[in-house]
Short mmCIF file of C-alpha atoms in Angstrom, two decimals:
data_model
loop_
_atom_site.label_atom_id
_atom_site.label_comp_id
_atom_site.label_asym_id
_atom_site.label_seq_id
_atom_site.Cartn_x
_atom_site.Cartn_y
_atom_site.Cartn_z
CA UNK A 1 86.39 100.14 141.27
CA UNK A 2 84.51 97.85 144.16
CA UNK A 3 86.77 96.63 146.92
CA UNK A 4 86.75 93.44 145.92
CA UNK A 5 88.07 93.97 142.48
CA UNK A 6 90.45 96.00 143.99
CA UNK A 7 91.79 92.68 146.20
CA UNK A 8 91.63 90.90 143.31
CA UNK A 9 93.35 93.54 141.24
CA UNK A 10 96.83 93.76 144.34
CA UNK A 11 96.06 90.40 144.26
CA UNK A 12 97.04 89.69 140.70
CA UNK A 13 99.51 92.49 139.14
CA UNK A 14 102.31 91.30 140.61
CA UNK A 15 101.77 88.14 138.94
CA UNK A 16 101.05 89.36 135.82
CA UNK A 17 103.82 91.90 135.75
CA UNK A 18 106.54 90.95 133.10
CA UNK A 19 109.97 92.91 134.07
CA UNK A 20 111.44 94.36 130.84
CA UNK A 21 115.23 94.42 129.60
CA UNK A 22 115.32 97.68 130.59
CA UNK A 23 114.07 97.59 134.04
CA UNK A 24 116.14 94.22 134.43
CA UNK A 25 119.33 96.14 133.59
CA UNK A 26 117.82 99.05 136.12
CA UNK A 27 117.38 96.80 138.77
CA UNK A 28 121.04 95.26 138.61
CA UNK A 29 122.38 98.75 137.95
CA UNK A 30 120.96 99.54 141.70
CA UNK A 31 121.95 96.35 142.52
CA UNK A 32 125.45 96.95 141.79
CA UNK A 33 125.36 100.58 143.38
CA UNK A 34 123.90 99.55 146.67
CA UNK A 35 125.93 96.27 147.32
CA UNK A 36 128.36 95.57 144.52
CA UNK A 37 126.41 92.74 143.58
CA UNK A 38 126.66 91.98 139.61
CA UNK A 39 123.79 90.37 138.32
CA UNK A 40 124.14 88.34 134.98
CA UNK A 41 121.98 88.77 132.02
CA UNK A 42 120.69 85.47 132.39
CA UNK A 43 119.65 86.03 136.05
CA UNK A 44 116.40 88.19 134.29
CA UNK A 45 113.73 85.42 135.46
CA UNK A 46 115.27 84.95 139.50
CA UNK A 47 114.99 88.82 139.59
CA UNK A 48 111.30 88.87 138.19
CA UNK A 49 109.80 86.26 140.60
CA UNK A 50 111.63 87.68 143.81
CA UNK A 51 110.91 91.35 143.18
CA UNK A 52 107.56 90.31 142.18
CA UNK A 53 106.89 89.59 145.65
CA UNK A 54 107.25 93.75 146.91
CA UNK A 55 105.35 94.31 143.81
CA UNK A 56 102.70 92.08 145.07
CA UNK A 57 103.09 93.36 148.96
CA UNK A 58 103.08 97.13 148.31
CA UNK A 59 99.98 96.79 145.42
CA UNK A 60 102.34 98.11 142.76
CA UNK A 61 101.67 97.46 139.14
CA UNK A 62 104.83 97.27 137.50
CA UNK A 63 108.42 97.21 137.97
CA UNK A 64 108.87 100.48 136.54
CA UNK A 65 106.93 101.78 139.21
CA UNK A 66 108.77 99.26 142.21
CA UNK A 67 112.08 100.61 140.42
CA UNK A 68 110.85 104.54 140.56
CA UNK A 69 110.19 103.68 144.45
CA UNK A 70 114.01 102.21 145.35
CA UNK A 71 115.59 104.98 143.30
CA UNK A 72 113.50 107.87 144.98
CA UNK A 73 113.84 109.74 148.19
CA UNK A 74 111.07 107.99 149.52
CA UNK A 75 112.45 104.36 149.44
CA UNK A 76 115.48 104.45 152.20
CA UNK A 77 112.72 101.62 153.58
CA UNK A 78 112.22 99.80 150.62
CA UNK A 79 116.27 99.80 149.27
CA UNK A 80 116.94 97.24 152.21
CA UNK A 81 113.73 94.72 151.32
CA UNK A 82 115.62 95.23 147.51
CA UNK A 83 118.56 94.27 148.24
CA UNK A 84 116.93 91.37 150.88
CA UNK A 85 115.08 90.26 147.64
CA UNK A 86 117.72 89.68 145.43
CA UNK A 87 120.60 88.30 147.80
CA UNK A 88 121.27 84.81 147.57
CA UNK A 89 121.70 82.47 150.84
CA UNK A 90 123.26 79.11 150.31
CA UNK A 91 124.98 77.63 153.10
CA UNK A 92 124.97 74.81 155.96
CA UNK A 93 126.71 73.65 158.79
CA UNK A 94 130.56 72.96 158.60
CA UNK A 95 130.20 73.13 154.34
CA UNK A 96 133.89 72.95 153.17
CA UNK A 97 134.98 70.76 155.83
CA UNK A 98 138.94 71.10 155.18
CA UNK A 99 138.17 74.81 156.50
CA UNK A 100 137.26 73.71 159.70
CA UNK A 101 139.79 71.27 159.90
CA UNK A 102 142.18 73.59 159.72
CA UNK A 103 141.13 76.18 161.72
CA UNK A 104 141.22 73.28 164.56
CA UNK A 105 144.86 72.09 163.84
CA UNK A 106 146.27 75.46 163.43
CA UNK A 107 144.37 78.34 165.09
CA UNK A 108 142.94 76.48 167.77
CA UNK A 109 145.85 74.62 168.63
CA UNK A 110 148.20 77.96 168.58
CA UNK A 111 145.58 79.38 170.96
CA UNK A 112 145.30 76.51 173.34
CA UNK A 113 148.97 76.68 173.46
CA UNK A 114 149.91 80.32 173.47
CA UNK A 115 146.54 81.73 175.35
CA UNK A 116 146.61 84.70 173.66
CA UNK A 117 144.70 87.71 175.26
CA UNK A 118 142.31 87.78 172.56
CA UNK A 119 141.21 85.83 169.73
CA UNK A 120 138.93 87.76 167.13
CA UNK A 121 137.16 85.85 163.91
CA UNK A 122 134.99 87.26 161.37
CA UNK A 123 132.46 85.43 159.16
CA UNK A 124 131.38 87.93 156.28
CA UNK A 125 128.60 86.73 154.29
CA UNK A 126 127.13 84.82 157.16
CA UNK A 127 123.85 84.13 155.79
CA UNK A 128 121.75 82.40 158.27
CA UNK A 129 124.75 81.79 160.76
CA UNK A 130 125.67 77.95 160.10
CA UNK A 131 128.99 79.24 159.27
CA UNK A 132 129.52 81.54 162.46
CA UNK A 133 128.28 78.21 164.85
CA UNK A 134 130.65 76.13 162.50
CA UNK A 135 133.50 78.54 163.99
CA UNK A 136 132.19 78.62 167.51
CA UNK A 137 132.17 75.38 167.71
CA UNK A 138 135.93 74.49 166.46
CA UNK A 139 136.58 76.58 169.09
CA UNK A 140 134.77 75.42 171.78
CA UNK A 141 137.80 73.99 173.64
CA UNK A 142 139.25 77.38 173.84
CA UNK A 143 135.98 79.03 174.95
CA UNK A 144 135.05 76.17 177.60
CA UNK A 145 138.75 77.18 178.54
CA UNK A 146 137.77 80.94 179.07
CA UNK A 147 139.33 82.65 176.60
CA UNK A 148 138.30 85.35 175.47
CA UNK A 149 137.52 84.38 171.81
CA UNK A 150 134.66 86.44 169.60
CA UNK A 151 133.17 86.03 166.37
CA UNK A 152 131.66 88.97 164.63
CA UNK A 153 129.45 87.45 162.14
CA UNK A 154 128.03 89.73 159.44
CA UNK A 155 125.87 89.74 156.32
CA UNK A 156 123.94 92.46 154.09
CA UNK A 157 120.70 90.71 154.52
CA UNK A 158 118.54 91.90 157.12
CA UNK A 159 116.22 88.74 157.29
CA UNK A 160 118.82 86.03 157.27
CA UNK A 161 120.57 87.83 160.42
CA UNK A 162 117.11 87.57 162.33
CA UNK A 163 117.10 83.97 161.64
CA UNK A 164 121.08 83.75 162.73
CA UNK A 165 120.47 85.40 165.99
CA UNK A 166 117.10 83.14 166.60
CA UNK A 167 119.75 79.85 166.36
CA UNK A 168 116.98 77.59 165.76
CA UNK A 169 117.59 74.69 162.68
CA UNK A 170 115.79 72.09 161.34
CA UNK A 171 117.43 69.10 163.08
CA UNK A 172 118.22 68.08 159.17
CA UNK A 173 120.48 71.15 158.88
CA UNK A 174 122.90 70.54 161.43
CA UNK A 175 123.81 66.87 160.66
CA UNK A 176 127.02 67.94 159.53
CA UNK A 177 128.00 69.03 162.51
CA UNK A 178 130.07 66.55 164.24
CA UNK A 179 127.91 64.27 166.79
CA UNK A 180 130.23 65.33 169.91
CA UNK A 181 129.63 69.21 169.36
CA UNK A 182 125.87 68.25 168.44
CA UNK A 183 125.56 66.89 172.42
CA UNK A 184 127.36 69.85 173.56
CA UNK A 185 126.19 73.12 171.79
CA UNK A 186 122.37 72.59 170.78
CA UNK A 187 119.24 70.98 172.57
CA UNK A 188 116.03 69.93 171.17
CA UNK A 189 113.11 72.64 170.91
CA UNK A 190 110.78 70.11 169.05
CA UNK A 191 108.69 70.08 165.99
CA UNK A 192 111.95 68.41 164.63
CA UNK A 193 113.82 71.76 165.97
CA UNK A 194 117.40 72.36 167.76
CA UNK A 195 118.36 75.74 168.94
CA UNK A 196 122.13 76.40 169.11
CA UNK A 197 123.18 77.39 173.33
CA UNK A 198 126.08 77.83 175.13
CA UNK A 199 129.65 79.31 174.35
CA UNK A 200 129.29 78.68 171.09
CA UNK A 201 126.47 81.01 170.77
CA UNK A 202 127.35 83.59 173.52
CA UNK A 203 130.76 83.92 171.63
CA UNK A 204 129.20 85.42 168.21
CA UNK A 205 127.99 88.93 167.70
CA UNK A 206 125.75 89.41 164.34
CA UNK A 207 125.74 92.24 162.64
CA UNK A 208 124.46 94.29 158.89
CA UNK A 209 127.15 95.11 156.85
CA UNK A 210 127.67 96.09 153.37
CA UNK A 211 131.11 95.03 152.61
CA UNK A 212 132.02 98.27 150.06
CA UNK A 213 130.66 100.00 152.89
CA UNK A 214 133.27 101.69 155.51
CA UNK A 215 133.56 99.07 158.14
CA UNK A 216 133.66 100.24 161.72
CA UNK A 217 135.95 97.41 163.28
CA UNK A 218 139.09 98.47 165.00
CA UNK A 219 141.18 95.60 165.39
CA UNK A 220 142.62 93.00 163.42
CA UNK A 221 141.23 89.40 163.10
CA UNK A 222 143.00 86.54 163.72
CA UNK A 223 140.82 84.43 161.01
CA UNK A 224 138.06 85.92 158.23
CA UNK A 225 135.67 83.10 156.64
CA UNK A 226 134.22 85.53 153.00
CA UNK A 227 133.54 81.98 151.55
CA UNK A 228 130.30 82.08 148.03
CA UNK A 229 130.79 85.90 148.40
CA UNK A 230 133.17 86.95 145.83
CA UNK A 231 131.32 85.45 143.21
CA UNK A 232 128.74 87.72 142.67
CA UNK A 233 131.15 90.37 142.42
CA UNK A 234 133.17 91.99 139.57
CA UNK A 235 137.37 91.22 139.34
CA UNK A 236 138.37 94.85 140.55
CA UNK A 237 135.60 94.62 143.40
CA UNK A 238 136.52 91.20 144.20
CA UNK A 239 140.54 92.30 144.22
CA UNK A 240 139.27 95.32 146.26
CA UNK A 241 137.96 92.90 149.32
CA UNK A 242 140.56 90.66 149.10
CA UNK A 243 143.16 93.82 149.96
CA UNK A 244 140.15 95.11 152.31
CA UNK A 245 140.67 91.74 154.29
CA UNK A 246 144.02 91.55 154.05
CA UNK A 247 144.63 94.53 155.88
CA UNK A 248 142.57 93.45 158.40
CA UNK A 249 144.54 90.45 159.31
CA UNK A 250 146.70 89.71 161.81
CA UNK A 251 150.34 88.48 161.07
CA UNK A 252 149.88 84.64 160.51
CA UNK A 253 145.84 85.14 160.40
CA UNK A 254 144.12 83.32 157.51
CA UNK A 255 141.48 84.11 155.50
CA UNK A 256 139.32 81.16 153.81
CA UNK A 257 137.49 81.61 150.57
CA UNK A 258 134.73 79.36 148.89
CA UNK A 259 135.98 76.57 147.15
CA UNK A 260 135.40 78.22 144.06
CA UNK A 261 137.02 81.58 145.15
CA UNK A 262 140.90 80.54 144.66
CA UNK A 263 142.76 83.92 144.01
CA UNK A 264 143.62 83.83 140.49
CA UNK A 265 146.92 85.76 140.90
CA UNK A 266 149.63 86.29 143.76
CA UNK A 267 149.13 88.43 146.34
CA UNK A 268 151.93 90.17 148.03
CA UNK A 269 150.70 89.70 151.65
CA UNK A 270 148.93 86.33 151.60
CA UNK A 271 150.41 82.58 151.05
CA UNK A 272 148.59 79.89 150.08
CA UNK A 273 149.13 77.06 153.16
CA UNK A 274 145.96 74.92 152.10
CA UNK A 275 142.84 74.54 149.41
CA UNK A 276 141.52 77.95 149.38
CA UNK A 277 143.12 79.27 152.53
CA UNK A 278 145.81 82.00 152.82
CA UNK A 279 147.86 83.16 155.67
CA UNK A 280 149.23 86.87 156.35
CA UNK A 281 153.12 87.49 155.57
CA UNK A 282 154.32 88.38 158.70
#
């Protein structure tokens, strides 16, 4: 084979390649295992195009062979651009407003009042960080106060956390975000660009995290944001976190799910004190 039908050749098997039922179910099998992720039937074509991408940058042929790779002893690498591949990021600036609102009447206010030694707030699932800003900047009053307030802001997905920690957004992203925090916590980088500065970026701390994975945080949070996260898990998986953050709650502290993501049964240490927001039992 010449070089250049070999280009041509990595250029064009990935394209070509047509993922079967079987590796489909293989690849949300893994799926499952690695990040208890549950990928419907119907999901076949989304997982085709965006593994056909490592196909197409590691010259593989086939899926079979892609599949062979993650599975093997030889693809610790390759298991995190899998999972990368097939996680979804939707998400903006201050999405769900009543969240925010509330986290401003009742957290923030309690802090502001109380001061409080230290105020903890997790955003699992962050995707590219508009939700960990969204809480830094509610609680900018508290931070331009000095207290000590910290966001731990996590997410499976190793390339959406680079783009969190870079805080640059298309100025069309953040228009969401109320004008008055706008003037405050970002500043114009150009090429229609706004990088996110300040205390409400000093205050957050990103991090990987697989959420069936053991998580190494030692204290309790006074708030936890898993909001679009559940849904792309199982019932028992899905009861499983919901205990997981539970127990990592303060007494009082609320944890806000997607607006989709209303628990469908009672649990014996949350209330329900708003649309898709619980508070501990003391």
């Amino acid at each position: 084979m010449t070089a250049l039908h070999a280009q041509r050749r990595e250029r064009t098997c990935a394209h070509d390649a047509r993922i079967s039922e079987e590796d489909f179910r293989r690849a949300a099998a893994l799926l499952r295992q690695l990040a208890g992720i549950v990928l419907a039937p119907h999901k076949i074509s989304l997982v085709q195009s965006r593994l056909a991408r490592r196909l197409k940058a590691l010259g593989l042929d086939n899926f079979k062979e892609y599949l062979d790779l993650v599975s093997g002893p030889d693809g610790v690498d390759e298991r995190t651009e899998f999972v990368n591949a097939l996680t979804t990021n939707l998400t903006s600036f201050f999405r769900e407003r009543h969240h925010f609102e509330h986290l401003a009447s009742e957290l923030l206010q309690n802090v502001l009042r109380k001061r409080p030694p230290r105020v903890r707030l997790w955003s699992a699932g962050c995707s590219n960080g508009a939700e960990a800003y969204s809480i830094a900047m509610t609680m900018l009053p508290a931070l331009e106060a000095g207290l000590d307030v910290k966001i731990l802001a996590t997410d499976i997905d190793t390339r959406v956390l680079g783009r969190a920690k870079r805080a640059i957004y298309a100025a069309d992203q953040v228009e969401e975000a109320p004008p008055a925090l706008r003037s405050k916590c970002m500043r114009s980088v150009g090429r229609g660009e706004v990088e996110i500065i300040g205390p409400a970026r000093d205050a957050i701390r990103f991090r990987q995290l697989n959420l069936f994975a053991q998580w190494p945080m030692q204290g309790a949070f006074d708030a936890i944001f898993c909001r679009n996260v559940l849904i792309y898990f199982d019932a028992e998986d899905k009861a499983r976190l919901v205990d997981r953050f539970t127990g990592k709650l303060t007494s009082g502290g609320f944890l806000y799910l997607g607006h989709s993501e209303a628990l469908m049964s009672d649990h014996p240490m949350l209330e329900p004190v708003g649309r898709t927001i619980y508070r501990r039992r003391a």
